[in-house]
Amino acid sequence: MTRTATVSPIRPVRLKADAWQGFTSFASPNLTDATYEAECLAGHCFPRPGDVDMLRRCRDAYRIEQWLELFRRFHMIGYATPSNDTCAFNRYFSPLLTVRPQDLTRPVVVQWYHEIGRHSHAQANKSLALLRGLYNRAEEWQLWEGVNPATRIRCYKKDSRTRFVQPEEMPRLLESLARESLATQALFLTCLLTGCRGGEARAMKWEDLNLLQAVWTMPTSKNGTSHKVPLPPQLVGLLCRFPQTASWVFGAPRGGPIKKVTCFQNWRRIRERAGLPDVTIHDLRRTCASWMACNGENLAVISRVLNHSSLAITGVYARLDVSSMKTALGANANRMLGVSSAPGAGTAPPVAPVTTREPVTLQLHPVSTAEEREEWPG
């Protein structure tokens, strides 16, 4: 006898009455008409369903400033780290705040974009992408109909940064780091030995650490997921010497995590003392991954360490490993230059096969005849 499984119907979850008390937009029945109008025109909420007149008034009255407010409230709420975009908005969007969206033409955007590019090409590309996304969200919210002025603009070429601490530079960096306080050493060694980002290290809490199992569990990372990081024994021994008197491992004197500007000041002092003025804090993360790649670690393992969403992002570290290319090119040079000459030619190869690490010197003979000059005009 066959038994049929009965599937119980899914019942929708109903919100309790007090769950709506925090709403300040059209969902709140306690919002007066005057407050509702002010909130809509300020970009704090959307017009009520069916309120065509308020929607038209908002579209006519809105400036880029109101669009940014809606963008922060209803789009950036899902970001894992919204502070990066907020910093770009505060720093580069001030000339556009009072501009009506329909007055922001493509030539104006091009001029604004290149003004930012005089400071930083990377920030200019990022700001242009944010403005393009702002118009896309406004179109989804039925606040904009027309051409997106931030499209079809040639962006600056993006060169991926490949700087990392070389083996001959590492002793100088560690020596300079040893002259700092215990907390400063542990902060930057966390970035160097685990490959985490500087912001992730600053946000480390004691409740996220299991020093017995040597595991650090990040509640949220840049891609919005939690991430477990195994801690090397050297770092665990250093963290065990810390007093656990606050929530943050690297806390500020007045509470909270250590400030970003303080980390920059400390790192500037360390790198200048080590003679590495072009090495940034994020280069420590790249150093961790690059050293693993140069020593033959699998890209999948490196991707898991860095918590990348795909192997394509980690592929840049495979290009930093030149040891395999060096071996392959050396062997290929031996094969090419060690080939016997053709029968009857009576000549030897111009260069002997490389068997030692001595540098090879190619003998260049000057052009002596007019025929040779015509054959090699360069």
mmCIF file of C-alpha atoms in Angstrom:
data_model
loop_
_atom_site.group_PDB
_atom_site.id
_atom_site.type_symbol
_atom_site.label_atom_id
_atom_site.label_comp_id
_atom_site.label_asym_id
_atom_site.label_seq_id
_atom_site.Cartn_x
_atom_site.Cartn_y
_atom_site.Cartn_z
ATOM 1 C CA MET A 1 0.000 0.000 0.000
ATOM 2 C CA THR A 2 1.441 3.351 -1.052
ATOM 3 C CA ARG A 3 1.191 6.304 1.248
ATOM 4 C CA THR A 4 0.723 9.733 -0.170
ATOM 5 C CA ALA A 5 2.355 12.561 1.666
ATOM 6 C CA THR A 6 0.052 15.404 2.552
ATOM 7 C CA VAL A 7 1.491 18.848 2.049
ATOM 8 C CA SER A 8 0.152 21.446 4.410
ATOM 9 C CA PRO A 9 -0.665 24.768 2.768
ATOM 10 C CA ILE A 10 1.748 27.639 3.408
ATOM 11 C CA ARG A 11 0.133 30.306 5.513
ATOM 12 C CA PRO A 12 1.258 33.874 5.034
ATOM 13 C CA VAL A 13 2.910 35.491 8.023
ATOM 14 C CA ARG A 14 0.905 38.417 9.330
ATOM 15 C CA LEU A 15 2.618 41.375 10.887
ATOM 16 C CA LYS A 16 1.473 42.410 14.311
ATOM 17 C CA ALA A 17 -0.166 45.759 14.771
ATOM 18 C CA ASP A 18 2.823 47.262 16.569
ATOM 19 C CA ALA A 19 5.132 46.307 13.689
ATOM 20 C CA TRP A 20 3.778 49.209 11.621
ATOM 21 C CA GLN A 21 4.520 51.861 14.221
ATOM 22 C CA GLY A 22 8.001 52.509 12.824
ATOM 23 C CA PHE A 23 6.724 53.322 9.344
ATOM 24 C CA THR A 24 6.851 57.008 8.385
ATOM 25 C CA SER A 25 5.899 56.726 4.707
ATOM 26 C CA PHE A 26 2.569 56.163 2.965
ATOM 27 C CA ALA A 27 1.997 52.908 4.932
ATOM 28 C CA SER A 28 1.438 54.836 8.150
ATOM 29 C CA PRO A 29 -2.196 55.756 8.676
ATOM 30 C CA ASN A 30 -1.200 58.383 11.259
ATOM 31 C CA LEU A 31 0.658 60.591 8.756
ATOM 32 C CA THR A 32 -1.081 63.941 8.329
ATOM 33 C CA ASP A 33 -1.497 65.498 4.899
ATOM 34 C CA ALA A 34 0.998 68.279 5.603
ATOM 35 C CA THR A 35 3.619 65.859 6.939
ATOM 36 C CA TYR A 36 2.978 63.481 4.065
ATOM 37 C CA GLU A 37 3.520 66.271 1.527
ATOM 38 C CA ALA A 38 6.707 67.477 3.232
ATOM 39 C CA GLU A 39 8.107 63.963 3.494
ATOM 40 C CA CYS A 40 7.443 63.237 -0.168
ATOM 41 C CA LEU A 41 8.942 66.485 -1.440
ATOM 42 C CA ALA A 42 12.014 65.986 0.781
ATOM 43 C CA GLY A 43 12.674 62.547 -0.698
ATOM 44 C CA HIS A 44 11.949 60.689 2.538
ATOM 45 C CA CYS A 45 9.154 58.547 1.090
ATOM 46 C CA PHE A 46 7.324 57.774 -2.122
ATOM 47 C CA PRO A 47 3.837 59.099 -2.984
ATOM 48 C CA ARG A 48 0.902 56.969 -1.950
ATOM 49 C CA PRO A 49 -0.491 54.469 -4.471
ATOM 50 C CA GLY A 50 -2.781 56.259 -6.893
ATOM 51 C CA ASP A 51 -1.669 59.744 -5.853
ATOM 52 C CA VAL A 52 -0.862 60.903 -9.389
ATOM 53 C CA ASP A 53 -0.863 64.585 -8.427
ATOM 54 C CA MET A 54 1.811 64.106 -5.721
ATOM 55 C CA LEU A 55 3.883 61.938 -8.067
ATOM 56 C CA ARG A 56 3.791 64.708 -10.691
ATOM 57 C CA ARG A 57 4.707 67.343 -8.109
ATOM 58 C CA CYS A 58 7.636 65.262 -6.896
ATOM 59 C CA ARG A 59 8.934 64.702 -10.402
ATOM 60 C CA ASP A 60 8.791 68.461 -11.077
ATOM 61 C CA ALA A 61 10.272 69.522 -7.740
ATOM 62 C CA TYR A 62 12.975 66.921 -7.232
ATOM 63 C CA ARG A 63 16.630 67.788 -7.515
ATOM 64 C CA ILE A 64 19.552 65.360 -7.497
ATOM 65 C CA GLU A 65 19.656 65.852 -3.725
ATOM 66 C CA GLN A 66 16.191 64.294 -3.285
ATOM 67 C CA TRP A 67 17.107 61.428 -5.597
ATOM 68 C CA LEU A 68 20.170 60.729 -3.466
ATOM 69 C CA GLU A 69 18.030 60.703 -0.337
ATOM 70 C CA LEU A 70 15.687 58.122 -1.845
ATOM 71 C CA PHE A 71 18.692 56.163 -3.094
ATOM 72 C CA ARG A 72 20.164 56.030 0.417
ATOM 73 C CA ARG A 73 16.887 55.079 2.085
ATOM 74 C CA PHE A 74 15.512 52.480 -0.330
ATOM 75 C CA HIS A 75 18.456 51.126 -2.313
ATOM 76 C CA MET A 76 21.643 51.345 -0.245
ATOM 77 C CA ILE A 77 19.870 49.694 2.662
ATOM 78 C CA GLY A 78 20.885 46.338 1.162
ATOM 79 C CA TYR A 79 24.579 47.197 0.855
ATOM 80 C CA ALA A 80 27.069 45.305 3.008
ATOM 81 C CA THR A 81 29.361 48.368 3.248
ATOM 82 C CA PRO A 82 27.398 51.510 2.293
ATOM 83 C CA SER A 83 30.081 53.829 3.675
ATOM 84 C CA ASN A 84 32.127 53.686 0.450
ATOM 85 C CA ASP A 85 29.303 55.034 -1.713
ATOM 86 C CA THR A 86 28.280 57.524 0.971
ATOM 87 C CA CYS A 87 31.811 58.924 0.982
ATOM 88 C CA ALA A 88 31.723 59.319 -2.810
ATOM 89 C CA PHE A 89 28.342 61.067 -2.652
ATOM 90 C CA ASN A 90 29.516 63.504 0.017
ATOM 91 C CA ARG A 91 32.792 64.281 -1.720
ATOM 92 C CA TYR A 92 31.999 64.455 -5.435
ATOM 93 C CA PHE A 93 28.230 65.038 -5.830
ATOM 94 C CA SER A 94 28.015 68.445 -4.148
ATOM 95 C CA PRO A 95 28.038 70.383 -7.498
ATOM 96 C CA LEU A 96 25.008 68.370 -8.665
ATOM 97 C CA LEU A 97 22.781 68.522 -5.583
ATOM 98 C CA THR A 98 20.728 71.564 -6.623
ATOM 99 C CA VAL A 99 20.504 70.583 -10.304
ATOM 100 C CA ARG A 100 17.212 69.307 -11.700
ATOM 101 C CA PRO A 101 17.607 65.826 -13.233
ATOM 102 C CA GLN A 102 16.217 67.016 -16.579
ATOM 103 C CA ASP A 103 18.830 69.818 -16.711
ATOM 104 C CA LEU A 104 21.752 67.449 -16.237
ATOM 105 C CA THR A 105 22.804 66.900 -19.845
ATOM 106 C CA ARG A 106 25.568 64.631 -21.069
ATOM 107 C CA PRO A 107 28.053 67.500 -21.741
ATOM 108 C CA VAL A 108 27.578 68.700 -18.153
ATOM 109 C CA VAL A 109 28.181 65.172 -16.864
ATOM 110 C CA VAL A 110 31.318 64.886 -19.019
ATOM 111 C CA GLN A 111 32.716 68.098 -17.560
ATOM 112 C CA TRP A 112 31.894 66.983 -13.992
ATOM 113 C CA TYR A 113 33.427 63.579 -14.688
ATOM 114 C CA HIS A 114 36.721 64.983 -15.955
ATOM 115 C CA GLU A 115 36.954 67.429 -13.063
ATOM 116 C CA ILE A 116 36.922 64.429 -10.711
ATOM 117 C CA GLY A 117 39.398 62.691 -13.021
ATOM 118 C CA ARG A 118 41.937 65.432 -12.366
ATOM 119 C CA HIS A 119 42.030 64.153 -8.802
ATOM 120 C CA SER A 120 41.621 60.416 -9.388
ATOM 121 C CA HIS A 121 40.681 58.349 -12.431
ATOM 122 C CA ALA A 122 39.360 55.539 -10.240
ATOM 123 C CA GLN A 123 37.087 57.873 -8.256
ATOM 124 C CA ALA A 124 35.847 59.460 -11.479
ATOM 125 C CA ASN A 125 34.860 56.068 -12.891
ATOM 126 C CA LYS A 126 33.154 55.132 -9.631
ATOM 127 C CA SER A 127 31.247 58.426 -9.415
ATOM 128 C CA LEU A 128 30.051 58.090 -12.992
ATOM 129 C CA ALA A 129 28.794 54.566 -12.281
ATOM 130 C CA LEU A 130 26.951 55.841 -9.199
ATOM 131 C CA LEU A 131 25.282 58.615 -11.188
ATOM 132 C CA ARG A 132 24.278 56.148 -13.894
ATOM 133 C CA GLY A 133 22.813 53.845 -11.258
ATOM 134 C CA LEU A 134 20.975 56.783 -9.679
ATOM 135 C CA TYR A 135 19.134 57.479 -12.943
ATOM 136 C CA ASN A 136 18.402 53.768 -13.398
ATOM 137 C CA ARG A 137 16.803 53.537 -9.960
ATOM 138 C CA ALA A 138 14.791 56.714 -10.606
ATOM 139 C CA GLU A 139 13.456 55.168 -13.791
ATOM 140 C CA GLU A 140 12.433 52.045 -11.863
ATOM 141 C CA TRP A 141 10.685 54.266 -9.314
ATOM 142 C CA GLN A 142 8.752 56.073 -12.116
ATOM 143 C CA LEU A 143 10.506 59.340 -11.312
ATOM 144 C CA TRP A 144 12.376 59.610 -14.602
ATOM 145 C CA GLU A 145 11.588 59.102 -18.261
ATOM 146 C CA GLY A 146 14.245 59.883 -20.793
ATOM 147 C CA VAL A 147 17.874 59.302 -21.700
ATOM 148 C CA ASN A 148 20.339 58.526 -18.953
ATOM 149 C CA PRO A 149 22.973 61.311 -19.268
ATOM 150 C CA ALA A 150 25.625 59.203 -17.526
ATOM 151 C CA THR A 151 25.721 56.624 -20.334
ATOM 152 C CA ARG A 152 27.857 56.498 -23.498
ATOM 153 C CA ILE A 153 30.760 58.342 -21.834
ATOM 154 C CA ARG A 154 34.258 57.025 -22.421
ATOM 155 C CA CYS A 155 35.712 56.028 -19.065
ATOM 156 C CA TYR A 156 39.310 56.224 -17.963
ATOM 157 C CA LYS A 157 41.296 53.071 -18.511
ATOM 158 C CA LYS A 158 41.386 50.991 -15.360
ATOM 159 C CA ASP A 159 44.802 49.537 -14.595
ATOM 160 C CA SER A 160 44.654 46.766 -12.034
ATOM 161 C CA ARG A 161 47.151 47.350 -9.256
ATOM 162 C CA THR A 162 49.750 44.590 -8.872
ATOM 163 C CA ARG A 163 51.976 46.036 -6.144
ATOM 164 C CA PHE A 164 52.826 43.696 -3.294
ATOM 165 C CA VAL A 165 55.706 43.373 -0.821
ATOM 166 C CA GLN A 166 58.616 41.562 -2.471
ATOM 167 C CA PRO A 167 60.769 38.976 -0.634
ATOM 168 C CA GLU A 168 63.711 41.382 -0.384
ATOM 169 C CA GLU A 169 61.382 44.057 1.067
ATOM 170 C CA MET A 170 59.679 41.908 3.690
ATOM 171 C CA PRO A 171 62.510 42.057 6.299
ATOM 172 C CA ARG A 172 62.471 45.873 6.193
ATOM 173 C CA LEU A 173 58.699 45.947 6.628
ATOM 174 C CA LEU A 174 58.726 43.531 9.573
ATOM 175 C CA GLU A 175 61.582 45.427 11.213
ATOM 176 C CA SER A 176 59.686 48.702 10.923
ATOM 177 C CA LEU A 177 56.490 47.071 12.161
ATOM 178 C CA ALA A 178 58.269 45.671 15.240
ATOM 179 C CA ARG A 179 58.957 49.214 16.448
ATOM 180 C CA GLU A 180 55.220 49.919 16.831
ATOM 181 C CA SER A 181 52.847 49.153 19.683
ATOM 182 C CA LEU A 182 51.419 45.661 20.153
ATOM 183 C CA ALA A 183 47.980 46.700 18.867
ATOM 184 C CA THR A 184 49.400 48.345 15.738
ATOM 185 C CA GLN A 185 51.529 45.286 15.009
ATOM 186 C CA ALA A 186 48.579 42.933 15.402
ATOM 187 C CA LEU A 187 46.297 45.059 13.211
ATOM 188 C CA PHE A 188 48.585 45.122 10.188
ATOM 189 C CA LEU A 189 49.793 41.559 10.700
ATOM 190 C CA THR A 190 46.131 40.494 10.567
ATOM 191 C CA CYS A 191 45.875 42.056 7.091
ATOM 192 C CA LEU A 192 49.193 40.562 6.022
ATOM 193 C CA LEU A 193 48.761 37.015 7.348
ATOM 194 C CA THR A 194 45.044 36.451 6.677
ATOM 195 C CA GLY A 195 44.543 38.538 3.525
ATOM 196 C CA CYS A 196 41.611 40.462 5.021
ATOM 197 C CA ARG A 197 40.765 44.046 4.162
ATOM 198 C CA GLY A 198 41.743 46.908 6.406
ATOM 199 C CA GLY A 199 38.137 47.711 7.274
ATOM 200 C CA GLU A 200 37.452 44.087 8.174
ATOM 201 C CA ALA A 201 40.431 44.035 10.529
ATOM 202 C CA ARG A 202 39.333 47.267 12.209
ATOM 203 C CA ALA A 203 35.825 45.844 12.728
ATOM 204 C CA MET A 204 37.086 42.641 14.406
ATOM 205 C CA LYS A 205 35.256 41.846 17.659
ATOM 206 C CA TRP A 206 36.150 39.418 20.416
ATOM 207 C CA GLU A 207 32.810 37.668 20.050
ATOM 208 C CA ASP A 208 33.761 36.771 16.471
ATOM 209 C CA LEU A 209 37.044 35.137 17.533
ATOM 210 C CA ASN A 210 37.602 31.563 18.697
ATOM 211 C CA LEU A 211 41.235 31.541 19.722
ATOM 212 C CA LEU A 212 41.079 27.904 20.872
ATOM 213 C CA GLN A 213 40.098 26.758 17.384
ATOM 214 C CA ALA A 214 42.036 29.625 15.728
ATOM 215 C CA VAL A 215 39.028 30.776 13.663
ATOM 216 C CA TRP A 216 37.755 34.267 12.993
ATOM 217 C CA THR A 217 34.134 34.456 11.793
ATOM 218 C CA MET A 218 33.293 37.679 9.962
ATOM 219 C CA PRO A 219 29.539 38.340 10.298
ATOM 220 C CA THR A 220 29.458 40.205 6.969
ATOM 221 C CA SER A 221 32.111 40.800 4.336
ATOM 222 C CA LYS A 222 32.245 42.992 1.236
ATOM 223 C CA ASN A 223 30.161 40.577 -0.847
ATOM 224 C CA GLY A 224 27.477 40.473 1.875
ATOM 225 C CA THR A 225 28.157 36.960 3.212
ATOM 226 C CA SER A 226 29.758 35.680 6.394
ATOM 227 C CA HIS A 227 33.287 34.385 6.107
ATOM 228 C CA LYS A 228 35.386 32.094 8.308
ATOM 229 C CA VAL A 229 39.087 32.890 8.392
ATOM 230 C CA PRO A 230 41.587 30.418 9.923
ATOM 231 C CA LEU A 231 44.139 32.306 12.004
ATOM 232 C CA PRO A 232 47.842 31.410 11.750
ATOM 233 C CA PRO A 233 49.435 30.314 15.059
ATOM 234 C CA GLN A 234 51.733 33.354 15.077
ATOM 235 C CA LEU A 235 48.733 35.686 14.974
ATOM 236 C CA VAL A 236 46.826 33.694 17.607
ATOM 237 C CA GLY A 237 49.771 33.981 19.994
ATOM 238 C CA LEU A 238 49.833 37.741 19.458
ATOM 239 C CA LEU A 239 46.072 38.151 20.026
ATOM 240 C CA CYS A 240 46.189 36.080 23.212
ATOM 241 C CA ARG A 241 48.334 38.795 24.765
ATOM 242 C CA PHE A 242 45.546 41.347 24.315
ATOM 243 C CA PRO A 243 43.309 42.361 27.260
ATOM 244 C CA GLN A 244 39.671 41.627 26.378
ATOM 245 C CA THR A 245 38.235 44.691 28.095
ATOM 246 C CA ALA A 246 36.091 46.012 25.206
ATOM 247 C CA SER A 247 33.971 44.630 22.386
ATOM 248 C CA TRP A 248 36.460 45.592 19.678
ATOM 249 C CA VAL A 249 39.834 43.925 19.354
ATOM 250 C CA PHE A 250 41.391 47.085 17.945
ATOM 251 C CA GLY A 251 39.394 49.668 19.854
ATOM 252 C CA ALA A 252 39.691 53.435 19.953
ATOM 253 C CA PRO A 253 40.462 55.205 23.255
ATOM 254 C CA ARG A 254 36.974 56.750 23.349
ATOM 255 C CA GLY A 255 35.141 53.571 22.386
ATOM 256 C CA GLY A 256 34.257 51.911 19.121
ATOM 257 C CA PRO A 257 36.717 50.541 16.578
ATOM 258 C CA ILE A 258 39.926 52.331 15.724
ATOM 259 C CA LYS A 259 39.421 55.194 13.296
ATOM 260 C CA LYS A 260 40.343 54.826 9.642
ATOM 261 C CA VAL A 261 42.429 57.998 9.659
ATOM 262 C CA THR A 262 44.426 56.691 12.625
ATOM 263 C CA CYS A 263 45.268 53.531 10.691
ATOM 264 C CA PHE A 264 46.403 55.611 7.711
ATOM 265 C CA GLN A 265 48.650 57.749 9.900
ATOM 266 C CA ASN A 266 50.211 54.702 11.566
ATOM 267 C CA TRP A 267 50.737 52.929 8.254
ATOM 268 C CA ARG A 268 52.299 56.005 6.628
ATOM 269 C CA ARG A 269 54.879 56.110 9.424
ATOM 270 C CA ILE A 270 55.607 52.369 9.098
ATOM 271 C CA ARG A 271 56.027 52.298 5.321
ATOM 272 C CA GLU A 272 58.186 55.429 5.176
ATOM 273 C CA ARG A 273 60.486 54.024 7.852
ATOM 274 C CA ALA A 274 60.727 50.779 5.852
ATOM 275 C CA GLY A 275 61.469 52.611 2.605
ATOM 276 C CA LEU A 276 58.222 51.442 0.945
ATOM 277 C CA PRO A 277 56.358 54.700 0.241
ATOM 278 C CA ASP A 278 54.121 53.212 -2.468
ATOM 279 C CA VAL A 279 52.785 50.244 -0.462
ATOM 280 C CA THR A 280 49.216 50.747 0.767
ATOM 281 C CA ILE A 281 47.255 48.937 3.462
ATOM 282 C CA HIS A 282 45.287 47.055 0.806
ATOM 283 C CA ASP A 283 48.591 45.914 -0.700
ATOM 284 C CA LEU A 284 49.045 43.764 2.417
ATOM 285 C CA ARG A 285 46.011 41.738 1.320
ATOM 286 C CA ARG A 286 47.503 41.465 -2.157
ATOM 287 C CA THR A 287 50.837 40.424 -0.618
ATOM 288 C CA CYS A 288 49.217 37.525 1.226
ATOM 289 C CA ALA A 289 47.548 36.239 -1.943
ATOM 290 C CA SER A 290 50.564 36.863 -4.176
ATOM 291 C CA TRP A 291 52.953 34.981 -1.914
ATOM 292 C CA MET A 292 50.580 32.015 -1.893
ATOM 293 C CA ALA A 293 50.287 32.132 -5.701
ATOM 294 C CA CYS A 294 54.052 32.403 -6.203
ATOM 295 C CA ASN A 295 54.579 29.361 -3.984
ATOM 296 C CA GLY A 296 52.216 27.142 -5.960
ATOM 297 C CA GLU A 297 48.990 27.374 -3.963
ATOM 298 C CA ASN A 298 45.793 26.529 -5.841
ATOM 299 C CA LEU A 299 43.721 29.470 -7.091
ATOM 300 C CA ALA A 300 40.607 27.934 -5.549
ATOM 301 C CA VAL A 301 42.271 28.003 -2.117
ATOM 302 C CA ILE A 302 43.387 31.611 -2.594
ATOM 303 C CA SER A 303 39.862 32.534 -3.673
ATOM 304 C CA ARG A 304 38.431 31.007 -0.500
ATOM 305 C CA VAL A 305 40.986 32.834 1.635
ATOM 306 C CA LEU A 306 40.102 36.175 0.051
ATOM 307 C CA ASN A 307 36.365 35.337 -0.032
ATOM 308 C CA HIS A 308 36.066 36.204 -3.715
ATOM 309 C CA SER A 309 32.761 35.514 -5.427
ATOM 310 C CA SER A 310 34.438 33.921 -8.471
ATOM 311 C CA LEU A 311 37.798 32.563 -9.577
ATOM 312 C CA ALA A 312 37.991 35.205 -12.306
ATOM 313 C CA ILE A 313 38.632 37.864 -9.647
ATOM 314 C CA THR A 314 41.451 35.786 -8.159
ATOM 315 C CA GLY A 315 43.027 35.210 -11.579
ATOM 316 C CA VAL A 316 45.072 38.415 -11.275
ATOM 317 C CA TYR A 317 47.286 36.714 -8.685
ATOM 318 C CA ALA A 318 48.137 33.924 -11.106
ATOM 319 C CA ARG A 319 49.624 36.542 -13.439
ATOM 320 C CA LEU A 320 51.899 37.756 -10.644
ATOM 321 C CA ASP A 321 53.654 34.374 -10.482
ATOM 322 C CA VAL A 322 56.448 34.734 -13.038
ATOM 323 C CA SER A 323 58.532 31.799 -11.782
ATOM 324 C CA SER A 324 56.744 29.269 -13.995
ATOM 325 C CA MET A 325 57.088 31.565 -17.027
ATOM 326 C CA LYS A 326 60.770 32.064 -16.246
ATOM 327 C CA THR A 327 61.378 28.307 -16.175
ATOM 328 C CA ALA A 328 59.392 27.737 -19.370
ATOM 329 C CA LEU A 329 61.143 30.530 -21.283
ATOM 330 C CA GLY A 330 64.574 29.328 -20.130
ATOM 331 C CA ALA A 331 63.869 25.797 -21.316
ATOM 332 C CA ASN A 332 62.474 27.099 -24.593
ATOM 333 C CA ALA A 333 65.562 29.258 -25.153
ATOM 334 C CA ASN A 334 67.772 26.186 -24.654
ATOM 335 C CA ARG A 335 65.728 24.286 -27.211
ATOM 336 C CA MET A 336 65.747 27.078 -29.785
ATOM 337 C CA LEU A 337 69.393 28.081 -29.452
ATOM 338 C CA GLY A 338 70.616 24.517 -29.098
ATOM 339 C CA VAL A 339 69.182 23.300 -32.393
ATOM 340 C CA SER A 340 71.870 21.854 -34.708
ATOM 341 C CA SER A 341 72.562 23.781 -37.891
ATOM 342 C CA ALA A 342 71.285 22.498 -41.205
ATOM 343 C CA PRO A 343 73.407 19.771 -42.935
ATOM 344 C CA GLY A 344 76.138 21.251 -45.078
ATOM 345 C CA ALA A 345 75.846 24.718 -43.635
ATOM 346 C CA GLY A 346 79.043 24.322 -41.630
ATOM 347 C CA THR A 347 78.056 26.929 -39.057
ATOM 348 C CA ALA A 348 77.450 26.584 -35.328
ATOM 349 C CA PRO A 349 74.531 28.029 -33.375
ATOM 350 C CA PRO A 350 75.090 31.758 -32.628
ATOM 351 C CA VAL A 351 74.556 31.265 -28.885
ATOM 352 C CA ALA A 352 75.343 28.238 -26.756
ATOM 353 C CA PRO A 353 72.524 26.615 -24.723
ATOM 354 C CA VAL A 354 72.174 28.081 -21.242
ATOM 355 C CA THR A 355 73.327 25.572 -18.654
ATOM 356 C CA THR A 356 74.240 27.939 -15.819
ATOM 357 C CA ARG A 357 72.819 31.074 -14.306
ATOM 358 C CA GLU A 358 75.481 33.245 -15.960
ATOM 359 C CA PRO A 359 73.979 36.031 -18.096
ATOM 360 C CA VAL A 360 74.010 35.383 -21.835
ATOM 361 C CA THR A 361 75.610 38.039 -24.039
ATOM 362 C CA LEU A 362 74.500 38.140 -27.659
ATOM 363 C CA GLN A 363 77.244 39.327 -30.062
ATOM 364 C CA LEU A 364 75.861 41.965 -32.418
ATOM 365 C CA HIS A 365 77.964 42.488 -35.563
ATOM 366 C CA PRO A 366 77.855 45.865 -37.317
ATOM 367 C CA VAL A 367 76.497 46.080 -40.849
ATOM 368 C CA SER A 368 79.462 46.172 -43.229
ATOM 369 C CA THR A 369 78.153 46.114 -46.801
ATOM 370 C CA ALA A 370 75.628 48.137 -48.731
ATOM 371 C CA GLU A 371 73.592 45.032 -49.532
ATOM 372 C CA GLU A 372 73.232 44.236 -45.830
ATOM 373 C CA ARG A 373 72.194 47.800 -45.136
ATOM 374 C CA GLU A 374 69.457 47.543 -47.745
ATOM 375 C CA GLU A 375 68.331 44.208 -46.284
ATOM 376 C CA TRP A 376 68.187 45.650 -42.745
ATOM 377 C CA PRO A 377 67.215 49.296 -43.228
ATOM 378 C CA GLY A 378 66.544 49.826 -39.535
#
